[in-house]
C-alpha cells in the first residue's frame, strides 16, 4: 500500500496509452459507419469504456495507486450503472400489466388521427379506434424495429 | 487498511527534513498522510462528479430507448468531424497533463509549465471548436428547450420529429455542463501554471498539480462517453 | 487506554486556573466565523440547525393547529400548502440530512478516532457557509412568492406554481454541496486520520455509522443536484425532460428525485444508529452485542439503500415489474435494520443499566424505531401500499423513523455529548421530564396518524371529512405535548450554558477516546498527546482507568495512567506553531 | 382489529388486502411486544445498583444471531410473496371489465361512460368488474377509493387504469391523493354503487338531451367540467375571474395591457383557447376545453350571460 517516494509512470507508457486512445477514437468513428444492428450501442459503449479504463489506469495512475482509490472509483461507476439500469427497468416495461399505457396520450392521439385518415381514405364507418384499443400494445414492438438505428 | 495510520513514515520523513515541511498542515502527521488524504478526497470528489453526470446519462438512455429512430436521426445532424477533432484535442490535453505531472515529479519545473500551458491551449481549442458547433446550431434555430425551431436544409426534418427537442436539450445540457467543467479546469490550470512559474511546486510538493490532473482526466473521460453517444450512434 | 509520553503541551494552564480549551482559547466573533476547528464548526452548525428546527417545528405546530378541525380553522388552503411544504423542505433538506453528521459528526468523529481535526478543515468551514447560502436562498424563495409544491417538487405541478420554486430548487442544489463536503471530509478522515492502533475493528460504532452515511451523501447528493439543475432549466428554458406538456415524462422526475431522496432517508437514520450504539453501550456498560454485525449492516444498508427508491412509486404509473423488484429489495433492507434492533436489546442483557436522560432517549428510540420499521414493512407490501400510499399512514411511518428515530437519537446524543461540547451538565430531572413529554407527545401525535391513514385519510389535505376529526384532534393534542417537551429542552439547555454545573471529563464512564483522553472541554488541538489505541471501543472490563473506581465522576488528572504497553505514537508538532492553519 | 384500523370493505379486492394488512399488523404487534418486554425486563433486572458495577462481557451467541437473521428473512419473504400475488391480481384487469373514462383536472373529476354521458359522480354497477381509463388535463392526480382499496396516479401524458369489483351498494368517498395544488383537499367525488338494473336505468336517462335549455346545460357543465373550482358565481376571488357580472363588461383588462369587451366571442375564445387572452392579475393556468361540443360551449356562454342578467335584475 505504501510506496517509497512518488511513483513515476514512464513516459513511454504514457505515449503508448495516448497512441492507443487515438487508435480507439479512430475505431469508434469507423465503426459508426458499419451497420451493426442491435450491437451499435454496446460496441460504442465498449470502446468508450476501454478508453476510459486506459485513462483511469495509466493517466490517473490508478493501476499503481492505493487500492482504496480504485475501490472508491469502482463504487461510483457501479452506482451509475445501477441508476441507469433500474430506471430503464421501469421505462422500458411500462404497460406490462395493463395498469399504465406504454404509449403516451399524445402518441395514441397521433395514432388515432392516422387511423382516422386511413379510414377517410376508405370510406367506411365500421371502424372506430378507441384509446382502449391501445393500452396493451407494448412499446417493445416498436423497439424491435428501432433497434437497428 | 488497518495499518494505514501507522506512524512509521513520519519518522523517516522527519529524518529526511530536519525542519517542519513547509506545506504540512498541523493536523496531519506526515506529508505522506496529507498527500494520500488529498488524493482520496479528490477521488471521492470525482465520483460525485460522475454521479452528477449520471443523471443526464439516465435521461439520455430513457429518451433514446423510447425514441431510437429520432435519436439516430438527430445525432446525424451533429458535426462528427468537429466531435472527433475535439476528442483528439481533449485526449492530447490529457496526455500533456500527465506529462506535466511526470515532469514535476522529477523537479523539471520549466517543462511542467510548458505542458500546463499546452494543456491550457488545447482546452482553449476545445472551447473554440465547441463555440463554432453551438453557433452553427443556433443559426438554424436548434436551441435547447422551447426555442427549438429547426430550419435550413440540414435540420429541417427535425421539426417533424416528436423527441428531437429532447435530444437537443440533452445534447446542450450535457455538453454545456461538460463545457463548464472545461472552463473551470482551464482556470485552475492557468493558476497552476502561474504557481509553478513562481516556483511553488517541486517533487516534494505538487499535490495541486496531481489533483487537477485527476480532475482533468475525468473531464476527458466524460467526453469519451459523450462523443459516441451524441455524435456517432 | 494509554497515552504516549511527550513534553507537556505549551498552552496548558495550571489546574487551578480556568483551563484553556477550544471554547475560550480565542473569543472574538471573527475567530468563530473563520475557525477551522471541527469542534467549533460543529457548534456553529448546531446553532444554525437549532434555528431551522425551531422554525420548521413551529410550522408543524401550525399545521396541526389547522387540522384540529375538519374545515378551515386557522389558515386558508394556500397558506396551509405553503406551511407543509416549508415544514418538509426545512426538516428534510436543511435539518435532518445535515443534522447528526454536521453537529455531532463534526464534533465527535475526529475525537473518537484520535485525530487532531478532519482531513480538510477549510472545506469543513466552507460546508457551513455553503449551508448558510442554501438557507439564504430558502429565505429568498419565501420572499419571492413562497413554495407550495410539497418537499417532493413533483412535476408538472412544480413547473406551474409558486414564484419561489426556482429559488427553492437552487437552495437545495446549493445546500447539497454542504452535505457533499461533509461526507467527503468524513470518508477521508476515517480512512486516513485514525490514531495509531485505531483499527477498523476498534472504531466506535458512531464512526461506522458516520462512514456509512458519508458514502450515501457522496453518492446520492450529486443526483439531487443534477435533478434540481434540470428542473431549473426546465422552468427557464423549457427543456422537455420532465414536463409532459413539453414531451417529457413526469414519472422520470420521480425516479431522479427518489434516487436521492430514498438514500437520504439513510443519511438521516444511519448516524442515529451510530449514536444509539454509543448510548446503549455506555449506559449499560457492556460491549455492543454483535459489533461486527452492527457495523457492517450499516454499510450494507447504505449500499442497498440505493436499490429501493421505486417503492415510493408503486402507484405512480411505473411498470409493474420494477415495482416488484423494488419491493423485494426493500425487504432485504428490513433485515439488517432488524438485526440492529435485536442486537441492541441483547446488549442490555446482563449489563449495568443506568437510566440517565440519554439512555431514556435510546430506549424510546428502540420502541419508536421498531414501530417505524414494522410500518415500513407494511408500506413495502406491494398490494397493501396501493391502499396506504399517500395517506397519513405514510406520514405516520416516516415520522416514526425520522422523528422517533433520527431526531430522538439526536436528542439523546446531544444530551450525551452536551458536557463535552459545553463543559456543563444539564439538569437531569428536567431532562427526564422532557424525555417523557417527548415520548408521550410523539406517540400521541403519530400513532393516531397511522390509524387515520389506514382508514383512508389522504395526506397533504388542508380540510378533511368529518369522520376523521377525532383522531386528528388527538394528534394535535399530541403535537402540543411534543412541542412543550422540545421547548423545555431548549429552555434548560440555555440555562445550563450559563448556570449548569461544571462537567467532569468523563461523566458517564464511557470508554471512547473523546471521553477518556481529553480534558473536560477538549483543547483546541483535541489531545494533549495523540492517543495510542490498544483495545476495542467498548471494552469496559479492560478499561479500569475509565471509571476511576466510581461512575466516572472521579476521572481526570488524578487517575493513574497504565504504563505504556506499545511504542510511542508519532510525535506531534508544537501546537502553537501551526495554530490556525 | 380490522374494523378499528381499516375503512369499510366494499370490493372483491378489499378482503384480500385486509387479511394481509391484519397479518402484518399482528406479527408486527407480537414482535414489538416481544422486543419491548425484553427491553423493560432487562432494564429492571440489570439496573445499575452500584456505580462501581463492572459486568463481565456476554459471550456472543452465533446461534442467536443467525436465528434473528433467518426468521425475519422467512417472514418478510412470506409477506413479499403474499403481497406480490395480490398485487398482480390488483393490476391484471379482467377482459370483461366495464370501462369508464376518467378525466382529472385541478380540482375535479369527470367520468365518461361508453354512451358519452359525463358526470362528476362516479356511478358503477355492483358485482361487476369495472375498469377506469384515466388521464389528467394538467398535473398529476391520484384516484383513490379507500373502500375499494384501489389507488392509481393519474398522469397528464399517459392513460393509467385501475379495476375493481364493488360488492356493496352504497356511496363511498373518492379522493385525490397526489398533491395537486390549492384545492387538493377539496378534490373529492362520490362513488355510487348501484345494482346493474338501476345503473342501466340511470345511464339511459342521464344523457344530455338536446332539448334542455342552453343556460341549464351550461349550469350542468359548470359543475361537471369543474369550472366551479376556479370561477365563482358570487364574485368571490378564486384562481380565475368570477363569472358574476363578467358578461358585457367593457373595460376588461388583460395581462398584456389591452382591454376587451367580454362578449360571447371573447368567452368562446377563452373556453376553447384558454391561453389566448389572460386577464390581468391572473395566472395562465386554465386548461383548454376544446373537447366541448359547439352546443356545450354555447350553453356555458349562455350560463355566464345569465350571471350578469341576474345581477342586473337584482339591482
CSV table of N, CA and C in Angstrom, one decimal, chain D residues 85-173:
chain,number,residue,atom,x,y,z
D,85,UNK,N,-48.5,-11.6,-5.0
D,85,UNK,CA,-49.7,-12.3,-5.6
D,85,UNK,C,-50.9,-11.3,-5.7
D,86,UNK,N,-51.2,-10.7,-4.6
D,86,UNK,CA,-52.4,-9.8,-4.6
D,86,UNK,C,-52.1,-8.6,-5.5
D,87,UNK,N,-50.9,-8.1,-5.6
D,87,UNK,CA,-50.5,-7.0,-6.4
D,87,UNK,C,-50.8,-7.3,-7.9
D,88,UNK,N,-50.4,-8.5,-8.3
D,88,UNK,CA,-50.6,-9.0,-9.7
D,88,UNK,C,-52.1,-9.0,-10.0
D,89,UNK,N,-52.9,-9.5,-8.9
D,89,UNK,CA,-54.3,-9.6,-9.1
D,89,UNK,C,-54.9,-8.2,-9.2
D,90,UNK,N,-54.4,-7.3,-8.4
D,90,UNK,CA,-54.8,-5.9,-8.4
D,90,UNK,C,-54.6,-5.2,-9.8
D,91,UNK,N,-53.5,-5.6,-10.4
D,91,UNK,CA,-53.1,-4.9,-11.6
D,91,UNK,C,-53.6,-5.6,-12.9
D,92,UNK,N,-53.9,-6.8,-12.8
D,92,UNK,CA,-54.4,-7.5,-14.0
D,92,UNK,C,-55.9,-7.3,-14.2
D,93,UNK,N,-56.2,-6.5,-15.2
D,93,UNK,CA,-57.6,-6.1,-15.4
D,93,UNK,C,-58.3,-7.2,-16.2
D,94,UNK,N,-59.5,-7.6,-15.6
D,94,UNK,CA,-60.2,-8.7,-16.3
D,94,UNK,C,-60.7,-8.2,-17.7
D,95,UNK,N,-60.7,-9.1,-18.6
D,95,UNK,CA,-61.1,-8.7,-20.0
D,95,UNK,C,-62.5,-8.2,-20.2
D,96,UNK,N,-63.4,-8.7,-19.3
D,96,UNK,CA,-64.8,-8.3,-19.5
D,96,UNK,C,-65.1,-7.1,-18.7
D,97,UNK,N,-64.1,-6.3,-18.2
D,97,UNK,CA,-64.4,-5.2,-17.3
D,97,UNK,C,-65.2,-4.1,-18.1
D,98,UNK,N,-66.1,-3.5,-17.3
D,98,UNK,CA,-66.9,-2.4,-17.9
D,98,UNK,C,-66.0,-1.1,-17.8
D,99,UNK,N,-65.9,-0.4,-18.9
D,99,UNK,CA,-64.9,0.6,-19.0
D,99,UNK,C,-65.5,2.0,-18.8
D,100,UNK,N,-64.9,2.8,-17.9
D,100,UNK,CA,-65.3,4.2,-17.7
D,100,UNK,C,-64.1,5.1,-17.9
D,101,UNK,N,-64.2,6.1,-18.7
D,101,UNK,CA,-63.1,7.0,-18.9
D,101,UNK,C,-63.1,8.1,-17.8
D,102,UNK,N,-62.0,8.3,-17.2
D,102,UNK,CA,-61.9,9.3,-16.1
D,102,UNK,C,-61.0,10.4,-16.5
D,103,UNK,N,-61.5,11.6,-16.4
D,103,UNK,CA,-60.6,12.8,-16.6
D,103,UNK,C,-60.4,13.5,-15.3
D,104,UNK,N,-59.2,13.8,-15.0
D,104,UNK,CA,-58.9,14.5,-13.7
D,104,UNK,C,-58.3,15.9,-14.1
D,105,UNK,N,-58.7,16.9,-13.4
D,105,UNK,CA,-58.1,18.2,-13.6
D,105,UNK,C,-58.1,18.9,-12.2
D,106,UNK,N,-57.4,20.0,-12.1
D,106,UNK,CA,-57.4,20.7,-10.9
D,106,UNK,C,-58.6,21.5,-10.8
D,107,UNK,N,-59.6,21.3,-10.0
D,107,UNK,CA,-59.6,20.3,-9.0
D,107,UNK,C,-60.9,19.6,-9.0
D,108,UNK,N,-61.0,18.7,-9.9
D,108,UNK,CA,-62.3,17.9,-10.1
D,108,UNK,C,-62.1,16.7,-10.9
D,109,UNK,N,-63.1,15.9,-10.9
D,109,UNK,CA,-63.1,14.7,-11.7
D,109,UNK,C,-64.3,14.7,-12.7
D,110,UNK,N,-64.1,14.1,-13.9
D,110,UNK,CA,-65.3,13.8,-14.6
D,110,UNK,C,-65.2,12.4,-15.2
D,111,UNK,N,-66.4,11.7,-15.2
D,111,UNK,CA,-66.4,10.3,-15.6
D,111,UNK,C,-67.3,10.2,-16.8
D,112,UNK,N,-66.7,9.6,-17.8
D,112,UNK,CA,-67.5,9.4,-19.1
D,112,UNK,C,-67.8,8.0,-19.3
D,113,UNK,N,-69.0,7.7,-19.6
D,113,UNK,CA,-69.5,6.3,-19.8
D,113,UNK,C,-69.5,6.0,-21.3
D,114,UNK,N,-69.5,4.7,-21.6
D,114,UNK,CA,-69.4,4.4,-23.1
D,114,UNK,C,-70.4,5.1,-24.0
D,115,UNK,N,-71.6,5.5,-23.5
D,115,UNK,CA,-72.5,6.2,-24.4
D,115,UNK,C,-72.3,7.7,-24.4
D,116,UNK,N,-71.2,8.1,-23.8
D,116,UNK,CA,-70.9,9.6,-23.9
D,116,UNK,C,-71.4,10.4,-22.7
D,117,UNK,N,-72.2,9.8,-21.8
D,117,UNK,CA,-72.7,10.5,-20.7
D,117,UNK,C,-71.5,10.9,-19.8
D,118,UNK,N,-71.5,12.1,-19.3
D,118,UNK,CA,-70.4,12.6,-18.5
D,118,UNK,C,-71.0,13.1,-17.1
D,119,UNK,N,-70.4,12.6,-16.0
D,119,UNK,CA,-70.8,13.0,-14.7
D,119,UNK,C,-69.7,13.4,-13.8
D,120,UNK,N,-70.0,14.1,-12.7
D,120,UNK,CA,-69.0,14.3,-11.7
D,120,UNK,C,-69.1,13.4,-10.5
D,121,UNK,N,-70.1,12.5,-10.5
D,121,UNK,CA,-70.2,11.5,-9.5
D,121,UNK,C,-69.9,10.1,-10.3
D,122,UNK,N,-69.2,9.3,-9.7
D,122,UNK,CA,-68.9,8.0,-10.4
D,122,UNK,C,-69.9,7.0,-10.0
D,123,UNK,N,-70.7,6.6,-11.0
D,123,UNK,CA,-71.7,5.6,-10.8
D,123,UNK,C,-71.1,4.3,-11.3
D,124,UNK,N,-71.2,3.2,-10.5
D,124,UNK,CA,-70.7,1.9,-11.0
D,124,UNK,C,-71.7,0.9,-10.7
D,125,UNK,N,-71.8,-0.1,-11.6
D,125,UNK,CA,-72.7,-1.3,-11.3
D,125,UNK,C,-72.0,-2.2,-10.2
D,126,UNK,N,-72.9,-2.8,-9.4
D,126,UNK,CA,-72.3,-3.6,-8.3
D,126,UNK,C,-72.0,-5.0,-8.9
D,127,UNK,N,-71.1,-5.7,-8.2
D,127,UNK,CA,-70.8,-7.1,-8.6
D,127,UNK,C,-70.4,-7.3,-10.0
D,128,UNK,N,-69.6,-6.4,-10.5
D,128,UNK,CA,-69.2,-6.5,-11.9
D,128,UNK,C,-67.8,-5.8,-12.0
D,129,UNK,N,-66.8,-6.4,-12.6
D,129,UNK,CA,-65.6,-5.7,-12.7
D,129,UNK,C,-65.7,-4.4,-13.5
D,130,UNK,N,-65.1,-3.3,-13.0
D,130,UNK,CA,-65.2,-2.0,-13.7
D,130,UNK,C,-63.7,-1.6,-13.8
D,131,UNK,N,-63.4,-1.1,-15.0
D,131,UNK,CA,-62.1,-0.6,-15.3
D,131,UNK,C,-62.2,0.9,-15.6
D,132,UNK,N,-61.3,1.7,-15.0
D,132,UNK,CA,-61.3,3.1,-15.3
D,132,UNK,C,-60.0,3.3,-16.2
D,133,UNK,N,-60.2,4.1,-17.2
D,133,UNK,CA,-59.1,4.5,-18.0
D,133,UNK,C,-58.9,6.0,-17.8
D,134,UNK,N,-57.8,6.4,-17.2
D,134,UNK,CA,-57.7,7.7,-16.6
D,134,UNK,C,-56.6,8.5,-17.2
D,135,UNK,N,-56.9,9.8,-17.4
D,135,UNK,CA,-55.7,10.7,-17.7
D,135,UNK,C,-56.1,12.1,-17.1
D,136,UNK,N,-55.0,12.9,-17.1
D,136,UNK,CA,-55.2,14.2,-16.4
D,136,UNK,C,-55.0,15.3,-17.4
D,137,UNK,N,-55.7,16.4,-17.2
D,137,UNK,CA,-55.5,17.5,-18.1
D,137,UNK,C,-54.4,18.4,-17.7
D,138,UNK,N,-54.0,18.3,-16.5
D,138,UNK,CA,-52.9,19.3,-16.1
D,138,UNK,C,-51.8,18.6,-15.3
D,139,UNK,N,-51.9,18.5,-14.0
D,139,UNK,CA,-50.8,17.9,-13.2
D,139,UNK,C,-51.2,16.5,-12.8
D,140,UNK,N,-50.3,15.9,-12.0
D,140,UNK,CA,-50.6,14.5,-11.6
D,140,UNK,C,-51.6,14.5,-10.5
D,141,UNK,N,-52.6,13.7,-10.7
D,141,UNK,CA,-53.6,13.5,-9.6
D,141,UNK,C,-53.5,12.0,-9.3
D,142,UNK,N,-54.3,11.6,-8.3
D,142,UNK,CA,-54.4,10.2,-8.0
D,142,UNK,C,-55.8,9.8,-7.6
D,143,UNK,N,-56.2,8.7,-8.1
D,143,UNK,CA,-57.6,8.2,-8.0
D,143,UNK,C,-57.5,7.2,-6.8
D,144,UNK,N,-58.3,7.5,-5.8
D,144,UNK,CA,-58.2,6.7,-4.6
D,144,UNK,C,-59.6,6.5,-4.0
D,145,UNK,N,-60.1,5.2,-3.9
D,145,UNK,CA,-61.3,4.9,-3.3
D,145,UNK,C,-61.0,4.0,-2.1
D,146,UNK,N,-60.9,4.5,-0.9
D,146,UNK,CA,-60.5,3.7,0.3
D,146,UNK,C,-61.3,2.4,0.4
D,147,UNK,N,-62.6,2.6,0.2
D,147,UNK,CA,-63.4,1.4,0.4
D,147,UNK,C,-63.1,0.3,-0.5
D,148,UNK,N,-62.6,0.6,-1.7
D,148,UNK,CA,-62.2,-0.4,-2.7
D,148,UNK,C,-60.8,-0.9,-2.6
D,149,UNK,N,-60.0,-0.1,-1.8
D,149,UNK,CA,-58.5,-0.3,-1.6
D,149,UNK,C,-57.8,-0.2,-3.0
D,150,UNK,N,-58.3,0.7,-3.8
D,150,UNK,CA,-57.6,1.0,-5.1
D,150,UNK,C,-57.0,2.4,-5.1
D,151,UNK,N,-55.9,2.5,-5.7
D,151,UNK,CA,-55.3,3.8,-5.9
D,151,UNK,C,-54.4,3.8,-7.1
D,152,UNK,N,-54.4,4.8,-7.9
D,152,UNK,CA,-53.5,4.9,-9.0
D,152,UNK,C,-53.3,6.3,-9.4
D,153,UNK,N,-52.1,6.7,-9.6
D,153,UNK,CA,-51.8,8.1,-10.1
D,153,UNK,C,-52.4,8.3,-11.5
D,154,UNK,N,-52.9,9.5,-11.7
D,154,UNK,CA,-53.5,9.9,-13.0
D,154,UNK,C,-52.5,10.8,-13.6
D,155,UNK,N,-52.0,10.4,-14.7
D,155,UNK,CA,-50.9,11.2,-15.3
D,155,UNK,C,-51.4,12.0,-16.5
D,156,UNK,N,-50.7,13.2,-16.7
D,156,UNK,CA,-51.1,14.0,-17.8
D,156,UNK,C,-50.7,13.5,-19.2
D,157,UNK,N,-49.7,12.6,-19.3
D,157,UNK,CA,-49.3,12.2,-20.6
D,157,UNK,C,-49.6,10.7,-20.9
D,158,UNK,N,-50.2,10.0,-20.0
D,158,UNK,CA,-50.4,8.6,-20.2
D,158,UNK,C,-51.8,8.2,-19.7
D,159,UNK,N,-52.3,7.1,-20.2
D,159,UNK,CA,-53.5,6.5,-19.6
D,159,UNK,C,-53.1,5.5,-18.6
D,160,UNK,N,-53.7,5.7,-17.4
D,160,UNK,CA,-53.5,4.7,-16.3
D,160,UNK,C,-54.8,4.1,-16.0
D,161,UNK,N,-54.8,2.9,-15.5
D,161,UNK,CA,-56.1,2.2,-15.2
D,161,UNK,C,-56.1,1.6,-13.8
D,162,UNK,N,-57.3,1.5,-13.3
D,162,UNK,CA,-57.5,0.6,-12.1
D,162,UNK,C,-58.7,-0.2,-12.4
D,163,UNK,N,-58.8,-1.3,-11.7
D,163,UNK,CA,-60.1,-2.0,-11.8
D,163,UNK,C,-60.6,-2.4,-10.5
D,164,UNK,N,-61.9,-2.6,-10.3
D,164,UNK,CA,-62.4,-3.0,-9.0
D,164,UNK,C,-63.7,-3.7,-9.3
D,165,UNK,N,-64.2,-4.5,-8.3
D,165,UNK,CA,-65.5,-5.0,-8.4
D,165,UNK,C,-66.2,-4.7,-7.1
D,166,UNK,N,-67.1,-3.8,-7.2
D,166,UNK,CA,-67.8,-3.3,-5.9
D,166,UNK,C,-68.7,-4.4,-5.5
D,167,UNK,N,-68.8,-4.7,-4.2
D,167,UNK,CA,-69.6,-5.7,-3.7
D,167,UNK,C,-70.8,-5.2,-2.9
D,168,UNK,N,-70.8,-4.0,-2.5
D,168,UNK,CA,-71.9,-3.5,-1.6
D,168,UNK,C,-72.4,-2.2,-2.3
D,169,UNK,N,-73.7,-2.1,-2.4
D,169,UNK,CA,-74.3,-0.9,-2.9
D,169,UNK,C,-74.2,0.2,-1.8
D,170,UNK,N,-74.1,1.4,-2.3
D,170,UNK,CA,-73.9,2.5,-1.3
D,170,UNK,C,-73.1,3.6,-1.9
D,171,UNK,N,-72.8,4.6,-1.1
D,171,UNK,CA,-72.0,5.7,-1.6
D,171,UNK,C,-70.6,5.7,-0.8
D,172,UNK,N,-69.6,5.9,-1.6
D,172,UNK,CA,-68.2,5.9,-1.0
D,172,UNK,C,-67.4,7.1,-1.4
D,173,UNK,N,-66.4,7.4,-0.7
D,173,UNK,CA,-65.6,8.6,-1.0
D,173,UNK,C,-64.6,8.2,-2.1
